[in-house]
Amino acid sequence: MALPYLLILGIIHFLPAARSLSSDVVYTSEFYSQIPQQLSFYSWYGNARLFQFRVPPDTALLRWLLQASRDKADCGDVEITVHFRHGAPPVINPLGTAFSPATRVPYSFNMPLTFTNSLNNNTFLNITNPEPGDWYIVAHLPKDPEKIQIQGFTSTCKYFFQPDLFILREVGIPILQAGAPMQKTLSPPGSSANFKMFIPEYTQDLRLQLQNCTSDSTPGPCPLLVTVGSVSELPSIQRTVNCSEGPECAIPLRSPPWGKWLNVLVELSQGINASVSFEIVHQISACKPGKVVSRRSVFTLMEQEILKAVKNATDTNETQPLAARSGSCLHKYPLVREDMDVVSVRFQSVKSPYVPVTAEMPSIMLLNLDSEMDSGGMLIVSLQLNKTTMGNSSASVLACLSADSPVLALNTSQNCTTAFSQGYALLMNSSVPNISLNLPYPVTASWYLSMQLLCPLNDSDCQSLSPRVLFGSALSPCEDNCGPNGDCRLFRRNSYLYAACSCKSGWSGWSCTDSSKALSYQQQLAATLLLTLSNFMFVPTIIVAVYKFYFVEAAVYAYNMFFSTFYHACDQPGEAVMCIMDYDTLQYCDFFGSVVSIWVTILCMARLKQHLKYVLFMLGTLLIALSMQLDRRGIWNMLGPCLFALVILVIAWTYRGVRRRHCYPPSWKRWLFYLVPGISLALIALAIYVFAQTNSNYFYTHSLWHIMVAGSVAFLLPPRDRNKKPWNFKQLLGYHCTREERCSKS
């Protein structure tokens, strides 16, 4: 019943906003929902939960309903952080770790959700005139406390998050044609008008202007506000002008997004109660590379270039641009997109990786990442300036990577800015010839790399230079496959795939390059030796068991010691690792051997009859093997056999005590020097295992667990049966002794 109620509530909240947009426009509403996901404490990107929504075109208003819930009222009031980004998943850094030097972090906005003495938190987020396309939401809990939780033993709180999306679309938005004025009249109160215009490819400049603005009231400045663009982030990057602040109401846009629709919103200023009439018009200036030729000539040219490339694949000459015509403002160099694997693409120039750069106009290359599957990896761009082609000039080569449209006029002061976005600048010269850029989760768009030679003032020789730049670009799931200190993991959310690095050995960061808390090889080796050599504390226990004629128990302890040693040798995250067999097999045998060791020890303490004891040994081992296969990490897989064996132990000891009318075991020395120390060691080991283990101290606490468990078993093993004689090593060696202790070789 909660979802329909919230749906009605969202629509009620929509209605005032819809009426405030415009009273003579038709709106339609849509609703999208996704199933809730359980949240996790954050230690790496794999702990975050990703949601994807697709916003249709002509959306005037969207409202997110962010629903957070918890399963218990007595859970702590933790803060849930929700991140938003358009075009690609948000790149987040809650732990404040360092990125690699070449990595640029794209912007995303977030908001916190908190619980206030309730099980639920419902928060609304409104965005007017949102950018159409894919919107991504990532939610997570605070930093992982690193406490190792024992499944089924410690009480944990579960937190859930579910976003729902309400959309209000405008029907029949007027389309502005370039150079064709459109007349419109706005009437109070709060009237507004939406328009949209298409930006063709190779648009260099766009100028939007309001003219012939007249009002019913007294003459004066034009009381209108004009906003161009859509909201893709908060705060908004839309372009807004107040027509009453100047004699001319115009918005110039340099390098607007190519091949997209731009929204234009015209609204009355606050406090205006008069009708206002105006004309709106926009002009476009373009520069197109290449000369005008027939289609057949284009195909012939392409065929010739491909044959040349195949014939001379090792040619290191520069790539040839499309022939420029007079009035052109760019050189465009075609690239080949080669799809290699999931979230794996390589870009190559048609003929050679060397690209010439001039001071006259920029060299443009298109990196086509227009599929939603391209936004889940890492875009890598590497450039290398050929210093010999620069001569002795002190000029620099500026490269700009931007989405949707290229930067067509490069200079040091422009900082790679287009109409609505901030690009990424790369500067090369003779001192710094090599440079690279890593962009995690690039937005789904057409990316453009612009390069131009920047000459010093009064340097006429520089204008004639044409240096060569070695270009390389690829889209990979992770940077350098997360290096030697991490693993690249691929995730799927419905049909969407994205990758993230899982770091190890204390390394952190987006690409596992932050070594601030990394373990050195010596520390890794020490941790491995602690976890493995601590199992050799079972050697005295095995000797004690053999000495007391408990051969089956000694075999179980030897089995446990062997597999625990090699499991921990294989379980290490760094370089000090040795695996003698499959990791899953070692883990199963270690867990299985640990529980069976506890089982046979407690049954041995019960001092049952031989045939009954071995029947219980075998039956319990088979059941433990089954339970380990079902869930080897469940706490009841260990507690179940322990509790059942303890019940048998209590029954056996109680029966003997009642029959003998004396406390069992009867000897106070047995209690003082064996049972009390053994039970104390077992309880301390259990407390360390359950309450003290964390990810940071695991090497020490778990090694201490090994030592204490092995020591407790050595104390708890009962003495040998009275009818069994002590060891006679001479008989073991094959000697027969008479009563007079005369031994002869048998």
mmCIF file of C-alpha atoms in Angstrom, residues 75-378:
data_model
loop_
_atom_site.group_PDB
_atom_site.id
_atom_site.type_symbol
_atom_site.label_atom_id
_atom_site.label_comp_id
_atom_site.label_asym_id
_atom_site.label_seq_id
_atom_site.Cartn_x
_atom_site.Cartn_y
_atom_site.Cartn_z
ATOM 1 C CA CYS A 75 19.720 0.202 14.463
ATOM 2 C CA GLY A 76 22.134 3.092 14.508
ATOM 3 C CA ASP A 77 21.249 6.308 12.705
ATOM 4 C CA VAL A 78 23.730 5.891 9.884
ATOM 5 C CA GLU A 79 23.886 8.270 6.957
ATOM 6 C CA ILE A 80 23.178 7.005 3.443
ATOM 7 C CA THR A 81 24.952 8.934 0.695
ATOM 8 C CA VAL A 82 23.287 9.099 -2.724
ATOM 9 C CA HIS A 83 25.288 10.255 -5.769
ATOM 10 C CA PHE A 84 23.816 11.421 -9.099
ATOM 11 C CA ARG A 85 25.371 11.793 -12.539
ATOM 12 C CA HIS A 86 24.128 12.116 -16.095
ATOM 13 C CA GLY A 87 25.617 10.000 -18.877
ATOM 14 C CA ALA A 88 27.775 7.673 -16.762
ATOM 15 C CA PRO A 89 28.013 6.227 -13.240
ATOM 16 C CA PRO A 90 29.247 8.670 -10.593
ATOM 17 C CA VAL A 91 32.947 8.560 -9.759
ATOM 18 C CA ILE A 92 33.006 8.701 -5.964
ATOM 19 C CA ASN A 93 35.735 8.802 -3.343
ATOM 20 C CA PRO A 94 34.182 8.534 0.140
ATOM 21 C CA LEU A 95 37.454 7.346 1.680
ATOM 22 C CA GLY A 96 39.466 10.301 0.394
ATOM 23 C CA THR A 97 42.076 8.127 -1.308
ATOM 24 C CA ALA A 98 44.457 9.400 -3.975
ATOM 25 C CA PHE A 99 43.906 8.903 -7.691
ATOM 26 C CA SER A 100 46.745 8.181 -10.104
ATOM 27 C CA PRO A 101 48.549 11.327 -11.317
ATOM 28 C CA ALA A 102 47.066 11.155 -14.827
ATOM 29 C CA THR A 103 43.479 10.595 -13.670
ATOM 30 C CA ARG A 104 40.902 13.379 -13.969
ATOM 31 C CA VAL A 105 37.833 12.984 -11.764
ATOM 32 C CA PRO A 106 34.515 13.907 -13.430
ATOM 33 C CA TYR A 107 32.009 15.832 -11.363
ATOM 34 C CA SER A 108 28.922 14.320 -9.737
ATOM 35 C CA PHE A 109 26.597 15.694 -7.066
ATOM 36 C CA ASN A 110 25.291 13.934 -3.981
ATOM 37 C CA MET A 111 22.883 14.271 -1.087
ATOM 38 C CA PRO A 112 22.728 12.503 2.320
ATOM 39 C CA LEU A 113 19.768 10.594 3.763
ATOM 40 C CA THR A 114 19.486 10.122 7.524
ATOM 41 C CA PHE A 115 17.066 8.275 9.808
ATOM 42 C CA THR A 116 15.384 10.156 12.659
ATOM 43 C CA ASN A 117 13.743 7.673 15.048
ATOM 44 C CA SER A 118 11.993 5.915 12.185
ATOM 45 C CA LEU A 119 12.356 2.890 9.968
ATOM 46 C CA ASN A 120 11.995 4.835 6.721
ATOM 47 C CA ASN A 121 13.239 7.999 5.063
ATOM 48 C CA ASN A 122 11.459 9.375 1.996
ATOM 49 C CA THR A 123 13.152 12.310 0.262
ATOM 50 C CA PHE A 124 12.186 14.110 -2.945
ATOM 51 C CA LEU A 125 14.636 15.682 -5.407
ATOM 52 C CA ASN A 126 13.329 17.925 -8.209
ATOM 53 C CA ILE A 127 15.209 18.858 -11.399
ATOM 54 C CA THR A 128 13.661 21.237 -13.937
ATOM 55 C CA ASN A 129 14.525 20.862 -17.641
ATOM 56 C CA PRO A 130 16.789 17.822 -17.108
ATOM 57 C CA GLU A 131 19.187 16.576 -19.737
ATOM 58 C CA PRO A 132 17.609 13.624 -21.599
ATOM 59 C CA GLY A 133 19.397 10.299 -21.590
ATOM 60 C CA ASP A 134 20.698 7.951 -18.937
ATOM 61 C CA TRP A 135 20.901 9.119 -15.331
ATOM 62 C CA TYR A 136 22.805 7.031 -12.802
ATOM 63 C CA ILE A 137 22.357 6.841 -9.042
ATOM 64 C CA VAL A 138 24.839 5.279 -6.627
ATOM 65 C CA ALA A 139 24.016 4.721 -2.938
ATOM 66 C CA HIS A 140 26.181 3.418 -0.114
ATOM 67 C CA LEU A 141 26.610 3.425 3.659
ATOM 68 C CA PRO A 142 29.537 5.108 5.466
ATOM 69 C CA LYS A 143 33.049 3.691 5.643
ATOM 70 C CA ASP A 144 33.319 0.012 6.459
ATOM 71 C CA PRO A 145 34.240 -0.393 10.169
ATOM 72 C CA GLU A 146 36.411 -3.390 9.106
ATOM 73 C CA LYS A 147 34.963 -5.570 11.855
ATOM 74 C CA ILE A 148 34.821 -9.182 10.690
ATOM 75 C CA GLN A 149 31.210 -10.242 11.229
ATOM 76 C CA ILE A 150 30.569 -13.857 12.116
ATOM 77 C CA GLN A 151 27.538 -14.930 10.133
ATOM 78 C CA GLY A 152 24.648 -15.877 12.398
ATOM 79 C CA PHE A 153 26.411 -14.843 15.606
ATOM 80 C CA THR A 154 26.542 -11.047 15.606
ATOM 81 C CA SER A 155 23.390 -8.995 15.111
ATOM 82 C CA THR A 156 23.575 -6.833 11.997
ATOM 83 C CA CYS A 157 21.227 -4.173 10.693
ATOM 84 C CA LYS A 158 20.061 -4.212 7.103
ATOM 85 C CA TYR A 159 19.565 -1.000 5.162
ATOM 86 C CA PHE A 160 17.696 -0.811 1.870
ATOM 87 C CA PHE A 161 17.442 1.855 -0.805
ATOM 88 C CA GLN A 162 14.922 2.235 -3.634
ATOM 89 C CA PRO A 163 14.653 5.200 -6.045
ATOM 90 C CA ASP A 164 11.468 5.961 -7.992
ATOM 91 C CA LEU A 165 11.220 8.472 -10.814
ATOM 92 C CA PHE A 166 8.275 10.711 -11.755
ATOM 93 C CA ILE A 167 8.536 12.502 -15.106
ATOM 94 C CA LEU A 168 6.530 15.374 -16.572
ATOM 95 C CA ARG A 169 6.916 15.748 -20.345
ATOM 96 C CA GLU A 170 5.859 18.676 -22.481
ATOM 97 C CA VAL A 171 4.053 17.860 -25.719
ATOM 98 C CA GLY A 172 4.523 19.861 -28.899
ATOM 99 C CA ILE A 173 7.466 22.120 -28.049
ATOM 100 C CA PRO A 174 7.949 24.722 -30.835
ATOM 101 C CA ILE A 175 11.083 24.207 -32.935
ATOM 102 C CA LEU A 176 13.262 27.185 -33.796
ATOM 103 C CA GLN A 177 14.726 27.291 -37.276
ATOM 104 C CA ALA A 178 18.047 29.047 -37.799
ATOM 105 C CA GLY A 179 17.526 32.586 -39.082
ATOM 106 C CA ALA A 180 13.714 32.395 -38.823
ATOM 107 C CA PRO A 181 12.243 34.631 -36.056
ATOM 108 C CA MET A 182 9.328 33.219 -34.055
ATOM 109 C CA GLN A 183 6.725 35.471 -32.400
ATOM 110 C CA LYS A 184 5.462 34.727 -28.895
ATOM 111 C CA THR A 185 3.425 36.470 -26.201
ATOM 112 C CA LEU A 186 3.624 35.742 -22.492
ATOM 113 C CA SER A 187 0.808 36.667 -20.147
ATOM 114 C CA PRO A 188 0.932 36.747 -16.326
ATOM 115 C CA PRO A 189 1.000 35.258 -13.837
ATOM 116 C CA GLY A 190 4.240 33.273 -14.071
ATOM 117 C CA SER A 191 3.917 32.488 -17.749
ATOM 118 C CA SER A 192 6.783 30.853 -19.624
ATOM 119 C CA ALA A 193 7.488 29.399 -23.054
ATOM 120 C CA ASN A 194 9.725 26.515 -24.081
ATOM 121 C CA PHE A 195 11.492 26.198 -27.419
ATOM 122 C CA LYS A 196 14.064 23.834 -28.821
ATOM 123 C CA MET A 197 16.596 24.079 -31.604
ATOM 124 C CA PHE A 198 18.805 21.495 -33.291
ATOM 125 C CA ILE A 199 22.575 22.027 -33.445
ATOM 126 C CA PRO A 200 24.048 20.624 -36.667
ATOM 127 C CA GLU A 201 27.498 19.076 -36.782
ATOM 128 C CA TYR A 202 30.424 21.464 -37.343
ATOM 129 C CA THR A 203 28.626 24.348 -35.677
ATOM 130 C CA GLN A 204 31.249 26.814 -34.527
ATOM 131 C CA ASP A 205 29.154 29.586 -32.947
ATOM 132 C CA LEU A 206 25.507 30.069 -32.077
ATOM 133 C CA ARG A 207 23.859 33.343 -31.157
ATOM 134 C CA LEU A 208 20.371 33.379 -29.635
ATOM 135 C CA GLN A 209 18.620 36.742 -29.486
ATOM 136 C CA LEU A 210 15.315 38.183 -28.319
ATOM 137 C CA GLN A 211 14.150 41.181 -30.311
ATOM 138 C CA ASN A 212 11.113 43.451 -30.686
ATOM 139 C CA CYS A 213 10.275 42.981 -27.030
ATOM 140 C CA THR A 214 7.169 45.018 -26.118
ATOM 141 C CA SER A 215 5.098 45.190 -22.963
ATOM 142 C CA ASP A 216 1.542 46.315 -22.183
ATOM 143 C CA SER A 217 2.851 48.397 -19.313
ATOM 144 C CA THR A 218 4.969 51.513 -19.530
ATOM 145 C CA PRO A 219 7.980 51.323 -21.906
ATOM 146 C CA GLY A 220 11.184 50.116 -20.384
ATOM 147 C CA PRO A 221 13.681 47.262 -20.434
ATOM 148 C CA CYS A 222 12.482 43.860 -21.640
ATOM 149 C CA PRO A 223 11.214 42.047 -18.474
ATOM 150 C CA LEU A 224 12.190 38.546 -19.600
ATOM 151 C CA LEU A 225 14.609 35.855 -18.463
ATOM 152 C CA VAL A 226 16.134 33.552 -21.088
ATOM 153 C CA THR A 227 17.733 30.224 -20.187
ATOM 154 C CA VAL A 228 19.502 27.973 -22.701
ATOM 155 C CA GLY A 229 20.457 24.353 -22.080
ATOM 156 C CA SER A 230 19.383 21.478 -19.862
ATOM 157 C CA VAL A 231 20.363 20.475 -16.353
ATOM 158 C CA SER A 232 22.904 17.644 -16.209
ATOM 159 C CA GLU A 233 24.384 18.465 -12.802
ATOM 160 C CA LEU A 234 23.762 20.573 -9.718
ATOM 161 C CA PRO A 235 24.462 23.442 -9.574
ATOM 162 C CA SER A 236 23.220 23.936 -13.111
ATOM 163 C CA ILE A 237 25.524 24.889 -15.999
ATOM 164 C CA GLN A 238 22.735 26.468 -18.051
ATOM 165 C CA ARG A 239 23.308 29.852 -19.672
ATOM 166 C CA THR A 240 20.899 32.524 -18.415
ATOM 167 C CA VAL A 241 20.488 36.207 -19.311
ATOM 168 C CA ASN A 242 18.233 38.871 -17.811
ATOM 169 C CA CYS A 243 17.000 40.957 -20.729
ATOM 170 C CA SER A 244 16.241 43.932 -18.445
ATOM 171 C CA GLU A 245 19.930 44.423 -17.614
ATOM 172 C CA GLY A 246 21.105 45.603 -21.022
ATOM 173 C CA PRO A 247 20.038 47.102 -24.314
ATOM 174 C CA GLU A 248 20.508 43.794 -26.136
ATOM 175 C CA CYS A 249 19.121 40.416 -25.070
ATOM 176 C CA ALA A 250 21.415 37.817 -26.615
ATOM 177 C CA ILE A 251 23.301 34.681 -25.576
ATOM 178 C CA PRO A 252 26.412 33.733 -27.585
ATOM 179 C CA LEU A 253 27.433 30.078 -27.464
ATOM 180 C CA ARG A 254 30.851 28.932 -28.653
ATOM 181 C CA SER A 255 31.183 25.256 -29.600
ATOM 182 C CA PRO A 256 27.623 24.176 -28.721
ATOM 183 C CA PRO A 257 26.969 20.403 -28.545
ATOM 184 C CA TRP A 258 26.857 18.910 -32.031
ATOM 185 C CA GLY A 259 23.951 16.799 -33.186
ATOM 186 C CA LYS A 260 21.761 17.592 -30.174
ATOM 187 C CA TRP A 261 18.654 19.524 -29.293
ATOM 188 C CA LEU A 262 19.017 22.588 -27.097
ATOM 189 C CA ASN A 263 16.174 23.728 -24.858
ATOM 190 C CA VAL A 264 15.318 27.413 -24.563
ATOM 191 C CA LEU A 265 13.145 28.699 -21.721
ATOM 192 C CA VAL A 266 11.726 32.235 -21.811
ATOM 193 C CA GLU A 267 9.855 33.411 -18.723
ATOM 194 C CA LEU A 268 8.548 36.587 -17.183
ATOM 195 C CA SER A 269 10.603 38.250 -14.485
ATOM 196 C CA GLN A 270 9.218 38.210 -10.980
ATOM 197 C CA GLY A 271 6.706 40.923 -10.187
ATOM 198 C CA ILE A 272 5.656 41.498 -13.827
ATOM 199 C CA ASN A 273 1.872 41.614 -14.284
ATOM 200 C CA ALA A 274 1.790 42.732 -17.931
ATOM 201 C CA SER A 275 1.753 40.763 -21.157
ATOM 202 C CA VAL A 276 5.032 40.750 -23.093
ATOM 203 C CA SER A 277 5.469 40.066 -26.793
ATOM 204 C CA PHE A 278 8.806 39.206 -28.355
ATOM 205 C CA GLU A 279 10.552 37.541 -31.262
ATOM 206 C CA ILE A 280 13.178 34.873 -30.757
ATOM 207 C CA VAL A 281 15.755 33.957 -33.388
ATOM 208 C CA HIS A 282 19.136 32.255 -33.535
ATOM 209 C CA GLN A 283 21.990 32.338 -36.013
ATOM 210 C CA ILE A 284 24.573 29.606 -36.623
ATOM 211 C CA SER A 285 28.073 29.864 -38.080
ATOM 212 C CA ALA A 286 29.815 26.680 -39.141
ATOM 213 C CA CYS A 287 33.122 25.497 -40.517
ATOM 214 C CA LYS A 288 33.259 22.229 -42.417
ATOM 215 C CA PRO A 289 36.468 20.338 -43.185
ATOM 216 C CA GLY A 290 37.076 18.752 -46.547
ATOM 217 C CA LYS A 291 36.279 19.897 -50.035
ATOM 218 C CA VAL A 292 33.011 19.348 -51.835
ATOM 219 C CA VAL A 293 33.308 16.191 -53.941
ATOM 220 C CA SER A 294 30.966 13.550 -55.257
ATOM 221 C CA ARG A 295 30.101 10.417 -53.325
ATOM 222 C CA ARG A 296 31.967 8.265 -55.827
ATOM 223 C CA SER A 297 35.092 10.358 -55.343
ATOM 224 C CA VAL A 298 34.848 9.903 -51.585
ATOM 225 C CA PHE A 299 34.618 6.113 -51.925
ATOM 226 C CA THR A 300 37.565 6.100 -54.347
ATOM 227 C CA LEU A 301 39.642 8.173 -51.938
ATOM 228 C CA MET A 302 38.812 5.858 -49.035
ATOM 229 C CA GLU A 303 39.723 2.785 -51.084
ATOM 230 C CA GLN A 304 43.067 4.294 -52.040
ATOM 231 C CA GLU A 305 43.885 5.149 -48.430
ATOM 232 C CA ILE A 306 43.013 1.635 -47.219
ATOM 233 C CA LEU A 307 45.154 0.031 -49.929
ATOM 234 C CA LYS A 308 48.062 2.284 -48.999
ATOM 235 C CA ALA A 309 47.691 1.382 -45.340
ATOM 236 C CA VAL A 310 47.628 -2.362 -46.072
ATOM 237 C CA LYS A 311 50.565 -2.114 -48.459
ATOM 238 C CA ASN A 312 52.734 -0.104 -46.124
ATOM 239 C CA ALA A 313 51.518 -0.975 -42.613
ATOM 240 C CA THR A 314 54.818 0.067 -41.048
ATOM 241 C CA ASP A 315 54.819 3.515 -42.625
ATOM 242 C CA THR A 316 55.488 6.136 -39.946
ATOM 243 C CA ASN A 317 54.355 9.104 -41.983
ATOM 244 C CA GLU A 318 51.705 11.257 -40.409
ATOM 245 C CA THR A 319 48.022 10.686 -40.891
ATOM 246 C CA GLN A 320 46.529 12.679 -43.746
ATOM 247 C CA PRO A 321 43.527 14.874 -42.904
ATOM 248 C CA LEU A 322 40.475 15.418 -44.998
ATOM 249 C CA ALA A 323 41.392 18.055 -47.554
ATOM 250 C CA ALA A 324 40.633 21.493 -46.173
ATOM 251 C CA ARG A 325 38.826 24.091 -48.213
ATOM 252 C CA SER A 326 39.026 27.830 -47.936
ATOM 253 C CA GLY A 327 37.226 29.146 -44.874
ATOM 254 C CA SER A 328 37.667 25.905 -42.937
ATOM 255 C CA CYS A 329 38.562 26.183 -39.241
ATOM 256 C CA LEU A 330 39.760 22.659 -38.482
ATOM 257 C CA HIS A 331 41.678 19.643 -39.739
ATOM 258 C CA LYS A 332 39.798 16.431 -39.059
ATOM 259 C CA TYR A 333 41.688 13.145 -38.838
ATOM 260 C CA PRO A 334 39.567 9.979 -39.064
ATOM 261 C CA LEU A 335 39.960 7.211 -36.492
ATOM 262 C CA VAL A 336 39.020 3.541 -36.579
ATOM 263 C CA ARG A 337 37.079 2.221 -33.587
ATOM 264 C CA GLU A 338 38.067 -1.384 -32.874
ATOM 265 C CA ASP A 339 35.823 -3.225 -30.405
ATOM 266 C CA MET A 340 37.965 -5.783 -28.606
ATOM 267 C CA ASP A 341 35.935 -7.085 -25.665
ATOM 268 C CA VAL A 342 33.395 -6.025 -23.067
ATOM 269 C CA VAL A 343 34.090 -2.388 -22.116
ATOM 270 C CA SER A 344 37.238 -2.612 -24.235
ATOM 271 C CA VAL A 345 37.753 -0.426 -27.323
ATOM 272 C CA ARG A 346 40.844 0.752 -29.176
ATOM 273 C CA PHE A 347 41.064 3.826 -31.407
ATOM 274 C CA GLN A 348 43.557 3.917 -34.257
ATOM 275 C CA SER A 349 44.202 6.397 -37.010
ATOM 276 C CA VAL A 350 43.552 5.232 -40.546
ATOM 277 C CA LYS A 351 47.176 5.347 -41.703
ATOM 278 C CA SER A 352 49.631 6.284 -38.974
ATOM 279 C CA PRO A 353 49.520 7.175 -35.278
ATOM 280 C CA TYR A 354 51.422 10.422 -35.949
ATOM 281 C CA VAL A 355 49.176 13.460 -36.234
ATOM 282 C CA PRO A 356 50.496 16.819 -37.530
ATOM 283 C CA VAL A 357 49.633 19.941 -35.548
ATOM 284 C CA THR A 358 49.652 23.524 -36.840
ATOM 285 C CA ALA A 359 49.180 26.969 -35.373
ATOM 286 C CA GLU A 360 46.654 27.982 -38.021
ATOM 287 C CA MET A 361 43.793 25.722 -36.971
ATOM 288 C CA PRO A 362 43.195 22.797 -34.594
ATOM 289 C CA SER A 363 43.558 19.144 -35.513
ATOM 290 C CA ILE A 364 40.391 17.254 -34.526
ATOM 291 C CA MET A 365 39.877 13.538 -33.869
ATOM 292 C CA LEU A 366 36.574 11.888 -32.953
ATOM 293 C CA LEU A 367 36.475 9.263 -30.186
ATOM 294 C CA ASN A 368 33.067 7.708 -30.608
ATOM 295 C CA LEU A 369 31.724 6.528 -27.231
ATOM 296 C CA ASP A 370 28.041 6.765 -28.074
ATOM 297 C CA SER A 371 27.051 3.358 -26.665
ATOM 298 C CA GLU A 372 25.941 3.059 -23.050
ATOM 299 C CA MET A 373 28.305 0.101 -22.727
ATOM 300 C CA ASP A 374 31.237 2.512 -23.186
ATOM 301 C CA SER A 375 30.606 4.485 -20.005
ATOM 302 C CA GLY A 376 31.541 1.722 -17.557
ATOM 303 C CA GLY A 377 35.296 1.698 -18.086
ATOM 304 C CA MET A 378 38.346 3.955 -18.211
#
